[in-house]
XYZ file of C-alpha atoms in Angstrom:
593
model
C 37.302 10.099 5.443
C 34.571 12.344 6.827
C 35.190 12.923 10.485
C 31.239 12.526 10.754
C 31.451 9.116 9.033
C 34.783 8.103 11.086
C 33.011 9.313 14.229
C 29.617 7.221 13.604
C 32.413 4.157 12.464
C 35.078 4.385 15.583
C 33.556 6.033 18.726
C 30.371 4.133 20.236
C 28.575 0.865 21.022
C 30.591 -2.180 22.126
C 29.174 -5.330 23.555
C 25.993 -4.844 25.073
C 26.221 -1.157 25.150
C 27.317 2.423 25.238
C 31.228 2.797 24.907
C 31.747 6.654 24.567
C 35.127 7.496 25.611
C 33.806 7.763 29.664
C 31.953 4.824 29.819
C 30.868 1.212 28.307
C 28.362 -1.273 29.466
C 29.868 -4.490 30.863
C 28.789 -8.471 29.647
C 25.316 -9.639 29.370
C 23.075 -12.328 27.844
C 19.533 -10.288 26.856
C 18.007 -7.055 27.397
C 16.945 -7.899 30.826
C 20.154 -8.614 31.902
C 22.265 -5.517 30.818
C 24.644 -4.483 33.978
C 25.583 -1.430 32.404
C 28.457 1.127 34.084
C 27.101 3.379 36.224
C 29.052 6.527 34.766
C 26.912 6.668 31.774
C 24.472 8.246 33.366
C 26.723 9.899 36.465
C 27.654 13.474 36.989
C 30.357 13.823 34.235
C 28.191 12.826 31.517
C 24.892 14.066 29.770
C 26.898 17.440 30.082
C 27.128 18.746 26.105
C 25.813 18.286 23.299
C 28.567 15.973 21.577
C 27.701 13.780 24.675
C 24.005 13.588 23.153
C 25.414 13.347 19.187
C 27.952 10.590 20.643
C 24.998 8.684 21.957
C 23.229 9.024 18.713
C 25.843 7.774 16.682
C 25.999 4.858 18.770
C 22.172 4.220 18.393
C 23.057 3.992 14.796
C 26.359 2.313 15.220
C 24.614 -1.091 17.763
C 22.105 -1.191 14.428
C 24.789 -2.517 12.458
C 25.859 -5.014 15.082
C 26.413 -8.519 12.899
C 23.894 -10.579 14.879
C 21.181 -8.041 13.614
C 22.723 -8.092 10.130
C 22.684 -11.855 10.630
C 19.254 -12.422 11.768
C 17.748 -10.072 8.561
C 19.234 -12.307 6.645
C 17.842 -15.654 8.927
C 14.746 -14.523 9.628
C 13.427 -12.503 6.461
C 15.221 -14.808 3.631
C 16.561 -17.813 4.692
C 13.349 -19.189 6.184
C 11.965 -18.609 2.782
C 11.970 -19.853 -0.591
C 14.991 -18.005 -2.122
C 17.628 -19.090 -0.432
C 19.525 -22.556 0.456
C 22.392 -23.764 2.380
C 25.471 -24.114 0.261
C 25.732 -28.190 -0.538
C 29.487 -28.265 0.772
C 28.120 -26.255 4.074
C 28.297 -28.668 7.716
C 25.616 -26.906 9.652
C 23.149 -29.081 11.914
C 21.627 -25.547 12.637
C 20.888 -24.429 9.749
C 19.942 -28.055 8.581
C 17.244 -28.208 11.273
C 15.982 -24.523 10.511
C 15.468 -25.436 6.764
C 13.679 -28.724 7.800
C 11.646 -26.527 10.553
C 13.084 -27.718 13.361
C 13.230 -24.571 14.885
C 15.088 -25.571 18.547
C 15.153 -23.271 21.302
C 18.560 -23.845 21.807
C 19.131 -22.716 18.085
C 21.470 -19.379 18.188
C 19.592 -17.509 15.706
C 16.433 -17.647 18.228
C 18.648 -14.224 20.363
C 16.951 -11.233 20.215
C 19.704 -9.832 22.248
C 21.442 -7.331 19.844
C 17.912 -6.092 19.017
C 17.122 -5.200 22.804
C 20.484 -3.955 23.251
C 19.708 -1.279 20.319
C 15.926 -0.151 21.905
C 17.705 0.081 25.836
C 20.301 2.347 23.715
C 17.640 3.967 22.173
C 15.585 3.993 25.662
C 18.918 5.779 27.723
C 18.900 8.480 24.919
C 14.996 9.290 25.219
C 15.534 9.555 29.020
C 18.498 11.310 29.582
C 18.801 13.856 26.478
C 16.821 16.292 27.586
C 19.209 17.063 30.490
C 21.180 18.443 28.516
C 19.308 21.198 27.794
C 20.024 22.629 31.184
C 23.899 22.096 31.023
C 24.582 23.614 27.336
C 22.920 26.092 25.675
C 23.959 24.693 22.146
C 21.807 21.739 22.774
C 19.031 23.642 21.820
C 15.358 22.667 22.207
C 14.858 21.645 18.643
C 18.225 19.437 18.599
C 16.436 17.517 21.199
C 13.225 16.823 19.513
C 15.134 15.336 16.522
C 17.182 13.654 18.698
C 13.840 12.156 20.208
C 12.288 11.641 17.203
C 14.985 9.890 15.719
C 15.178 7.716 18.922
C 11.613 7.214 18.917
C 11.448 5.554 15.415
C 14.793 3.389 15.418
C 13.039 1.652 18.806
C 10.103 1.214 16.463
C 12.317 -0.022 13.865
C 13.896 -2.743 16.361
C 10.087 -4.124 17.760
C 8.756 -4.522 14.042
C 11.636 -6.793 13.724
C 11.026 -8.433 16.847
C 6.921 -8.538 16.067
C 7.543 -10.339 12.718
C 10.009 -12.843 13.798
C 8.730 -13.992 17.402
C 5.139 -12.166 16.867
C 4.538 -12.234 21.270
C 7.693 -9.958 22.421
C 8.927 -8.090 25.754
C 8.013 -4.039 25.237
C 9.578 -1.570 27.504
C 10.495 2.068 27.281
C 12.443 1.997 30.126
C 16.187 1.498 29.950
C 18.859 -0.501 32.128
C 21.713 1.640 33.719
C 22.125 0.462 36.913
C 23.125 -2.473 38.345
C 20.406 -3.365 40.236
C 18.032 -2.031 37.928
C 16.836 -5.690 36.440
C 13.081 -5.912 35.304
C 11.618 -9.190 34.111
C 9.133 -8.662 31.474
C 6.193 -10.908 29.795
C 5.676 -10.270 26.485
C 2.952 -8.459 24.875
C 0.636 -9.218 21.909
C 1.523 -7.811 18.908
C -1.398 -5.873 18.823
C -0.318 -4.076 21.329
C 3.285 -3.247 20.640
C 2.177 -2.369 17.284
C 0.510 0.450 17.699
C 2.735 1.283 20.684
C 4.976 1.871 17.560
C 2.901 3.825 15.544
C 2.160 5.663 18.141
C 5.583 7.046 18.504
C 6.238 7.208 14.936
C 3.228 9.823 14.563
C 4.919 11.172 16.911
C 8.446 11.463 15.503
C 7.018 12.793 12.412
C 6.490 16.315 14.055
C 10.058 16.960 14.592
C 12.007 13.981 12.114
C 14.137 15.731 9.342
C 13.226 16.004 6.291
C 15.241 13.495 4.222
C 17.761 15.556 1.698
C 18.010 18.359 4.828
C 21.367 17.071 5.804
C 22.698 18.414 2.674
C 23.636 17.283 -0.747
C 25.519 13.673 -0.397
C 25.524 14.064 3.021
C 25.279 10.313 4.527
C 22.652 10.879 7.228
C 20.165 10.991 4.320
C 19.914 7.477 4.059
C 22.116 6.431 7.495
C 20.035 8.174 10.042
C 15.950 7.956 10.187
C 14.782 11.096 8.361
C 11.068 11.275 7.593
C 10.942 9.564 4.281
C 12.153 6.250 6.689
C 9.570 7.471 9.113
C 6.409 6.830 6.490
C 8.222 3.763 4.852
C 8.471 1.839 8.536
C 4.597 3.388 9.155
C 3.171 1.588 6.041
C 4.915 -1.375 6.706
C 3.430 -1.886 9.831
C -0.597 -0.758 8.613
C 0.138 -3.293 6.294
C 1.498 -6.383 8.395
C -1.463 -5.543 10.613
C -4.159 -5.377 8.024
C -2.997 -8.505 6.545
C -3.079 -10.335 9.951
C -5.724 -8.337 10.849
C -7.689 -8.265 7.444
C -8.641 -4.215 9.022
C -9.048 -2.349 5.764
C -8.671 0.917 7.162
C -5.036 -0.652 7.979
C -4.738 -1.180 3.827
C -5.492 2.958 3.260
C -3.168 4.344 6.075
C -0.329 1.952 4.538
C -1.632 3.798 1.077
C -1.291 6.966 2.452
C 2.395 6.591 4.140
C 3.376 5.294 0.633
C 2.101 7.912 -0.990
C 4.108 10.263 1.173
C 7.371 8.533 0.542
C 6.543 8.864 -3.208
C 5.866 12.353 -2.928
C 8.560 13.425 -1.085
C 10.836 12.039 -3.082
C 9.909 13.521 -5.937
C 9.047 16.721 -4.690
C 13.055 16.321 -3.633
C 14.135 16.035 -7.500
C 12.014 18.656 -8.914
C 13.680 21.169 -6.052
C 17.438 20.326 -6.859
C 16.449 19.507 -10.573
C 18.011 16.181 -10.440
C 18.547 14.957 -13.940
C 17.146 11.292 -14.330
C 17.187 9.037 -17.489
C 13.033 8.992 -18.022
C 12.154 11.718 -20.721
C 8.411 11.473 -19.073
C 7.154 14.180 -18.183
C 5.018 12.961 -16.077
C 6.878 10.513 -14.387
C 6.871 10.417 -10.703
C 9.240 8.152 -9.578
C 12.706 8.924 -11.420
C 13.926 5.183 -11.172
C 16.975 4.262 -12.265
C 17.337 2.704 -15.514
C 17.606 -1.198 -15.068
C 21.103 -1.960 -17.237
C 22.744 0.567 -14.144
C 20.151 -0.034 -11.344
C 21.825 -3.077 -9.376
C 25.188 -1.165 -10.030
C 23.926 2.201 -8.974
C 21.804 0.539 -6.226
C 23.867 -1.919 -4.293
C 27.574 -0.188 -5.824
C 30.791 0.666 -2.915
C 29.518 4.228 -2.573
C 25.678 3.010 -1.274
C 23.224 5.570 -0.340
C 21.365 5.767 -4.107
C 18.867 8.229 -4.597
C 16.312 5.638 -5.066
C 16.859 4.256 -1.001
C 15.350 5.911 1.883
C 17.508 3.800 4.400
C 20.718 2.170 4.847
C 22.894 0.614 7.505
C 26.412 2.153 6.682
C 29.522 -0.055 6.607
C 33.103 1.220 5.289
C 35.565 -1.056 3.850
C 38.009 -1.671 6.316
C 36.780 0.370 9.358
C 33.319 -1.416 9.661
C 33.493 -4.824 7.331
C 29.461 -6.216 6.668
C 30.934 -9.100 7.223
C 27.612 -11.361 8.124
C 26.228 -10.362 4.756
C 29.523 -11.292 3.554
C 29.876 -14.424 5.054
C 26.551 -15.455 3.880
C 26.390 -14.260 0.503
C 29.855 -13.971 -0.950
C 32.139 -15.817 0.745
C 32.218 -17.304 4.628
C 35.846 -17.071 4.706
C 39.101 -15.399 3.758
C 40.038 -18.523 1.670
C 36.879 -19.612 0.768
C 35.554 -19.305 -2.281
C 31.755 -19.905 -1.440
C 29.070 -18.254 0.920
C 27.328 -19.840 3.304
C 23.742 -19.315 1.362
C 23.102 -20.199 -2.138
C 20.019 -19.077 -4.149
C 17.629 -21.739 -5.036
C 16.988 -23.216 -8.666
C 13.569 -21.013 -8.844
C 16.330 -18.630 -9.963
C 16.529 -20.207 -13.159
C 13.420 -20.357 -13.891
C 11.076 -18.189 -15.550
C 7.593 -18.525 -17.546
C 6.080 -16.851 -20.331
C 4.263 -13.116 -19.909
C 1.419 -13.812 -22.060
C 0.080 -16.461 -19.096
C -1.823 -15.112 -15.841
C 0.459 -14.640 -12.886
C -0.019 -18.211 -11.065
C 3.100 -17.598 -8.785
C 4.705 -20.786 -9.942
C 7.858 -18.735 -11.433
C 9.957 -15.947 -10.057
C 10.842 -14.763 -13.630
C 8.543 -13.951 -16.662
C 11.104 -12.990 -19.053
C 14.655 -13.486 -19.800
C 14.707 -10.041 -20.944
C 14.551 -8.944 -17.500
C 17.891 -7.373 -16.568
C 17.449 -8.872 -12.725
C 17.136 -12.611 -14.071
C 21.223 -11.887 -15.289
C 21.720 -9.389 -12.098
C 20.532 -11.144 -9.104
C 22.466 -14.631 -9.393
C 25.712 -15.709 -11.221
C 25.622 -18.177 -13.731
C 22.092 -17.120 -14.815
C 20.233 -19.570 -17.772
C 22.983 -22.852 -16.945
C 20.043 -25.784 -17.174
C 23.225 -27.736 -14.985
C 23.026 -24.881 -12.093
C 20.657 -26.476 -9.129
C 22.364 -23.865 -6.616
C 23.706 -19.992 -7.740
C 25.626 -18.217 -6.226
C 24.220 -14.774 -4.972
C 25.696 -11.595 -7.463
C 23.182 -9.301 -5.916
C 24.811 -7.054 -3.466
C 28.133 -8.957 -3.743
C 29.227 -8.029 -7.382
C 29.959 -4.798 -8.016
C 31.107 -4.472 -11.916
C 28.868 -3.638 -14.576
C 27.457 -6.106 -17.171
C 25.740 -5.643 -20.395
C 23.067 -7.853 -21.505
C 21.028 -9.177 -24.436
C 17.986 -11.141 -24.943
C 20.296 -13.405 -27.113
C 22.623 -14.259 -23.943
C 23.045 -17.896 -23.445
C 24.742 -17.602 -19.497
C 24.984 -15.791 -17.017
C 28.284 -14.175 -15.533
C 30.906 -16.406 -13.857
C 31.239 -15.517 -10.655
C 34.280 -13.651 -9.187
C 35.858 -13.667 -5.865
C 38.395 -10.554 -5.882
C 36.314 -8.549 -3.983
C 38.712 -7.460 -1.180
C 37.656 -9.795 2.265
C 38.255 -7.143 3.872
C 37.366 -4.330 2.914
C 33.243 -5.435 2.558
C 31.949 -2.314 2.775
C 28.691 -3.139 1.702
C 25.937 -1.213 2.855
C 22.595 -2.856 3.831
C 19.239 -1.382 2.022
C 16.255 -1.227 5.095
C 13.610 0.303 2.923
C 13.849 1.732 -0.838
C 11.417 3.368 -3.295
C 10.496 0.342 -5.105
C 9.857 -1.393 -1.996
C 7.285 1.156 -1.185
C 5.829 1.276 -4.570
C 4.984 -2.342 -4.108
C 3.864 -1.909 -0.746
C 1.398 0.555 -1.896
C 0.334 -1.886 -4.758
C -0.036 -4.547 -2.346
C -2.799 -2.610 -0.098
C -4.113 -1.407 -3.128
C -5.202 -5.059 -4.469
C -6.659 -5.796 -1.026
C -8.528 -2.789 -1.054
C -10.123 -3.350 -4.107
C -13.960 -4.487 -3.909
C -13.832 -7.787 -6.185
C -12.221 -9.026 -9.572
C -14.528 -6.536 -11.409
C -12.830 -3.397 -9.548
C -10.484 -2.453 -12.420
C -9.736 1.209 -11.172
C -8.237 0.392 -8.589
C -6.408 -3.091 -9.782
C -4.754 -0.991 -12.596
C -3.685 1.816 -10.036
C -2.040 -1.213 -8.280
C -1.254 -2.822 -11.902
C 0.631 0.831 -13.151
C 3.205 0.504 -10.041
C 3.923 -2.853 -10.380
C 4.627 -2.272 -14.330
C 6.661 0.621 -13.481
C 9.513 -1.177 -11.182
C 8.870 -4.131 -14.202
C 9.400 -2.210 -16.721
C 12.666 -0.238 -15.829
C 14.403 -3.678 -15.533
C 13.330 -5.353 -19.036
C 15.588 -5.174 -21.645
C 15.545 -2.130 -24.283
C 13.313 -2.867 -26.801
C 11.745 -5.966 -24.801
C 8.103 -6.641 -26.190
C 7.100 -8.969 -23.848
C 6.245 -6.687 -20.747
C 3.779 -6.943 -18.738
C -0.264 -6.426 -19.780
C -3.179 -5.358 -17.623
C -5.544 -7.500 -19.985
C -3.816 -11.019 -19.100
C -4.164 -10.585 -15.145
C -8.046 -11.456 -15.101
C -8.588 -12.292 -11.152
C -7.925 -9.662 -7.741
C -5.601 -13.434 -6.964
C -4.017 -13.089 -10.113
C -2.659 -9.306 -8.992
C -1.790 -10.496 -5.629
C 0.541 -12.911 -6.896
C 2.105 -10.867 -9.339
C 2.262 -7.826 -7.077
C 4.189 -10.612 -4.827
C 6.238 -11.822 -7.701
C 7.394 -8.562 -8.524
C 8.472 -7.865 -5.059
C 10.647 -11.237 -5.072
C 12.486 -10.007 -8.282
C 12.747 -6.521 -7.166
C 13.671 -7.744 -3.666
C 14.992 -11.078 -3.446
C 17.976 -11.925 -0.726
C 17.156 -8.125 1.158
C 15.323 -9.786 4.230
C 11.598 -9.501 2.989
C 10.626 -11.979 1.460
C 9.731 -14.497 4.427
C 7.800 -11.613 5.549
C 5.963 -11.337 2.708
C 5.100 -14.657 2.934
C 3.643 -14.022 6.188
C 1.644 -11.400 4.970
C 0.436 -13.366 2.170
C -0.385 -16.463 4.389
C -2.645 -13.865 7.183
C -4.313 -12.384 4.453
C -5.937 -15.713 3.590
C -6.147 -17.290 7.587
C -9.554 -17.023 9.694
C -9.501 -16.674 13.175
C -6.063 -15.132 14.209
C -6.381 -12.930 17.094
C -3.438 -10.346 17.261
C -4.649 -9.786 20.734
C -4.106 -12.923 22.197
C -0.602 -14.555 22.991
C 0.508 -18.019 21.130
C 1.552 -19.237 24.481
C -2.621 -18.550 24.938
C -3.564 -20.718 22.042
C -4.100 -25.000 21.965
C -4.251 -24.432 18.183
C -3.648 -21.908 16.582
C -5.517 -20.944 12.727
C -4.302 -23.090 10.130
C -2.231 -22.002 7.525
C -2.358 -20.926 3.773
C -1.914 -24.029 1.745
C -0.273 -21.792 -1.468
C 1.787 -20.389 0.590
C 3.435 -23.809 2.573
C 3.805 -24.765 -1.467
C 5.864 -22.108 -2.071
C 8.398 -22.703 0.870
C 8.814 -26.084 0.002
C 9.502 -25.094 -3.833
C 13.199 -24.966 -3.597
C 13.253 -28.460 -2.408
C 12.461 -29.005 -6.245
C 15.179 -31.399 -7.768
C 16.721 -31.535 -4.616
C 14.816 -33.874 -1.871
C 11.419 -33.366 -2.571
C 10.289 -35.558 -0.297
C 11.857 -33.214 2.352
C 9.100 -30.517 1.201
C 6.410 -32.800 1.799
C 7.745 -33.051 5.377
C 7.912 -29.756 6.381
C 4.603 -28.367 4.279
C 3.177 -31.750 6.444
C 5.246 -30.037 9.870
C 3.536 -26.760 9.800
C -0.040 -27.000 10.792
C -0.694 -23.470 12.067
C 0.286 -20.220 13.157
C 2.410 -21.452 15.808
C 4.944 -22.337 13.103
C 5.637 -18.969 11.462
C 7.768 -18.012 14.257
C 11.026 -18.636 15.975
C 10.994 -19.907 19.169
C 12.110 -18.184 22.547
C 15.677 -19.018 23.104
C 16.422 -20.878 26.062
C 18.529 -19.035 27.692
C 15.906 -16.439 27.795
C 13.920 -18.523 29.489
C 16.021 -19.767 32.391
C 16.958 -15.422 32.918
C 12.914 -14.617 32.628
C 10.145 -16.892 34.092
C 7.761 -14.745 32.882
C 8.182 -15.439 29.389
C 5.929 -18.614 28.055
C 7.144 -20.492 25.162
C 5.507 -20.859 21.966
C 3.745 -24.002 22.725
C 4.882 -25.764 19.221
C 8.552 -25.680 20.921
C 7.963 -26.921 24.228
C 7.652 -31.085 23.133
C 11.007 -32.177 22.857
C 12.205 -28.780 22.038
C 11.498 -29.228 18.522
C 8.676 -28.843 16.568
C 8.913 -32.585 14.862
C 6.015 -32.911 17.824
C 3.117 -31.156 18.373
């Protein structure tokens, strides 16, 4: 194994903190309660520069934490319309979260392992530069990656944080002494937004260049390079122009997308990588759909199409919450803890507009087989997830009557699956996405076929060869119309990687009056109400199932109260400054309001 990789794997974060050979942090319960050893940050430390790389690498290694793992999966899929609870499963929780009963005392509320990553990230940014002084081989510019790097991973952590509990805590000040215990409030997301942006302009100065680690060299797509940098900036501009409804928000996420796009393939014209396109003028190099879920989400990870992944390795570092919840939750079990919904098996024809009813359009798409087993079985109401979990390769046909079987010799434990944070076609759509809010009205075709062109190209590289029944500019007629398909295409592109409750989000803002990202929830008797369109499309997988249960919850949430997770109650015994979302204070539940 490379002693880089074994290093990153083996040597850093344990619990709620830093455990480099000298030192480790001791037991706590949040952020603001981290009692950390005092010899981190003593005499015999902060000395070299493998003191600062340690540190790094254990940045990196507290991402990977499973109760981060677990709560991309909880709060950007679960809480969605992709993905049930496995019939056989005996989970109260997770019964009450799908019936939006969100209780404070619910588990999944922690943010701990989030704010244990940004105090990591915060003891870095304040103590690397000391370094300097003590060893000459720490040189100036090592420290401004170093920064940089820190800088944008914090970022990383509060987006998270923003989109899930929307009112959060912000500090850059990190925990390292005992008595060193700060109670917080929380801010609006207004402003820790562009307290992130801010530091991610900043990181871009000094960030490396993704591809300058070296050819197959992991950091690439393990560490934040610059290409991750741009990706995490237009996914803010546009979570905050869609809440927002700022249009200058919609061009700088256009712009950051653009400079993904760009530098990727500015990367494969200098190293002449050889893709499968014989275009000329192709841009984007994608894989070609038969291999892309194999190529993609294969053992090895890191494909040149993603810009950032968590890295797990087999034995030494198992993924075992993605495991758990999409392959199988035990040793001897043969099911996961999450199923995909029926709308997996459902599809509609191309030659309609885009009404958002169906996930698929054609059964010639390769990702209709790919992302589920047991694909096109009419007796299927729950599939088991193949995306990310199966790792052979299949060959389809439009004449294919069922999907693949699903297999369970995957080795337990040896799940080294890596976990994709932001890819190329997740930018592409990103970039259409702005683009169809920035377009003037139905009549703007220019720009509705700029968005329409990336949308067909992530299509079209997953339909079948010789599949006639792509998709056509002429049959999307209304600036709604591309909105839902641009959101469509995301869910088929996407589905079961943590975005698509956030995309739902987005979708829901863009069509709210009266949110104010300045003010807290905890400041608000009623919040705006929500999208109509998009409650129908949560309760969708209750289709066949309990229908009656969708009624419920589409009748439960009334506003914008109810898009986020409540503050855990622990948190709020440790921190009286922090005010509950109001929805959660009645009977800890939101069955009251």
């Amino acid at each position: 194994m490379n002693t880089k990789i074994k290093k990153f794997i083996t040597g850093c974060f344990v619990g709620c903190g830093i455990a480099a050979a000298t030192a480790t942090f001791t037991g706590c319960t949040d952020f603001l309660t981290i009692y950390p050893n005092d010899r981190i940050v003593g005499s015999e430390f902060w000395k070299k520069k493998s003191d600062v790389e340690t540190m790094v690498d254990g940045c990196y290694k507290s991402m990977i934490a499973y109760d981060i793992q677990e709560r991309a999966i909880m709060w950007g899929a679960f809480r969605s319309d992709e993905l049930v609870k496995f019939s056989s499963v005996n989970d109260n929780t997770l019964d009450n979260i799908a019936a939006v009963n969100l209780l404070p005392t619910n588990k999944y509320n922690s943010w701990e392992a989030f704010y244990k990553v940004i105090n990591n990230c915060n003891i870095v940014l304040n103590h690397a530069a000391d370094v300097l002084e003590e060893d000459p081989e720490f040189t100036q510019g090592d420290y401004e990656v170093v920064r940089a790097q820190m800088l944008a991973l914090r970022s990383l952590c509060y987006f998270y944080l923003v989109r899930a509990f929307r009112d959060v805590p912000y500090t850059t000040h990190s925990y390292e002494v005992d008595s060193e215990v700060e109670l917080l409030p929380q801010s609006t997301p207004a402003e820790v937004l562009q307290n992130c942006l801010n530091d991610l302009e900043d990181a871009q100065r000094s960030i490396m260049r993704s591809g300058a680690y070296g050819e197959n060299d992991w950091r690439n797509k393990g560490y934040m390079t610059r290409d991750a940098v741009n990706a995490l900036m237009a996914d803010i501009y546009l979570w905050r122009a869609s809440m927002t409804h700022n249009s200058s928000d919609y061009q700088q996420a256009i712009a950051y997308c653009n400079a993904v796009i760009n530098a990727k393939h500015q990367y494969y014209e200098e190293h002449k990588i050889m893709t499968t396109t014989k275009d000329d003028e192709d841009i984007y190099h994608l894989i070609d759909g038969e291999d892309a879920m194999y190529e993609i989400f294969g053992s090895s990870g890191n494909s040149r199409e993603s810009i950032l992944e968590w890295q797990y390795i087999n034995e030494d570092n198992v993924n075992t919450a993605l495991e758990n919840y999409y392959y199988r939750s035990g040793e001897n079990s043969n099911n996961s803890i999450f199923m995909a919904s029926n709308l997996f098996n459902e599809y509609e024809s191309n030659a309609d507009t885009d009404r958002g009813t169906k996930f698929y359009r054609s059964k010639n798409d390769y990702r209709f087989w790919n992302n589920v087993y047991e694909a096109n079985n009419e007796e299927m109401q729950q599939m088991s997830i193949r995306k990310m979990v199966d790792l052979t390769r299949e060959s389809f046909t439009s004449s294919t009557t069922k999907g693949v079987s699903k297999e369970t010799n995957r080795d337990y434990k040896q799940f080294g699956q890596n976990w994709i944070v932001y890819r190329l076609t997740d930018v592409m759509l990103m970039k259409a996405e702005a683009l169809v809010e920035t377009a003037a009205n139905d009549s703007d075709a220019v720009v509705l076929k700029q968005a329409f062109d990336l949308v067909q190209a992530v299509n079209k590289r997953s339909m079948m060869r010789n599949a006639t029944d792509t998709l056509k500019f002429e049959n999307f007629k209304t600036k709604a119309n591309f909105e839902l398909l641009v959101m469509n295409e995301r869910e088929r592109e996407l589905c079961f990687e943590g975005k698509r409750w956030f995309d739902l989000l987005r979708f829901c803002y863009r069509h709210m009056e009266g949110v104010d990202a300045n003010v807290l929830l905890a400041d608000m008797t009623e919040g705006p109400k929500l999208y109509q369109p998009m409650l129908d499309m949560i309760v969708r997988k209750y289709k066949g199932n309990d229908n009656s249960s969708g009624d419920a919850i589409s009748y439960k949430m009334k506003g914008e109260h109810f898009l986020y997770w409540p503050i855990a109650e622990n948190e709020l015994k440790v921190n009286k400054l922090l005010r509950q979302n109001p929805v959660y204070i009645q009977e800890k539940t939101t069955s009251k309001y």
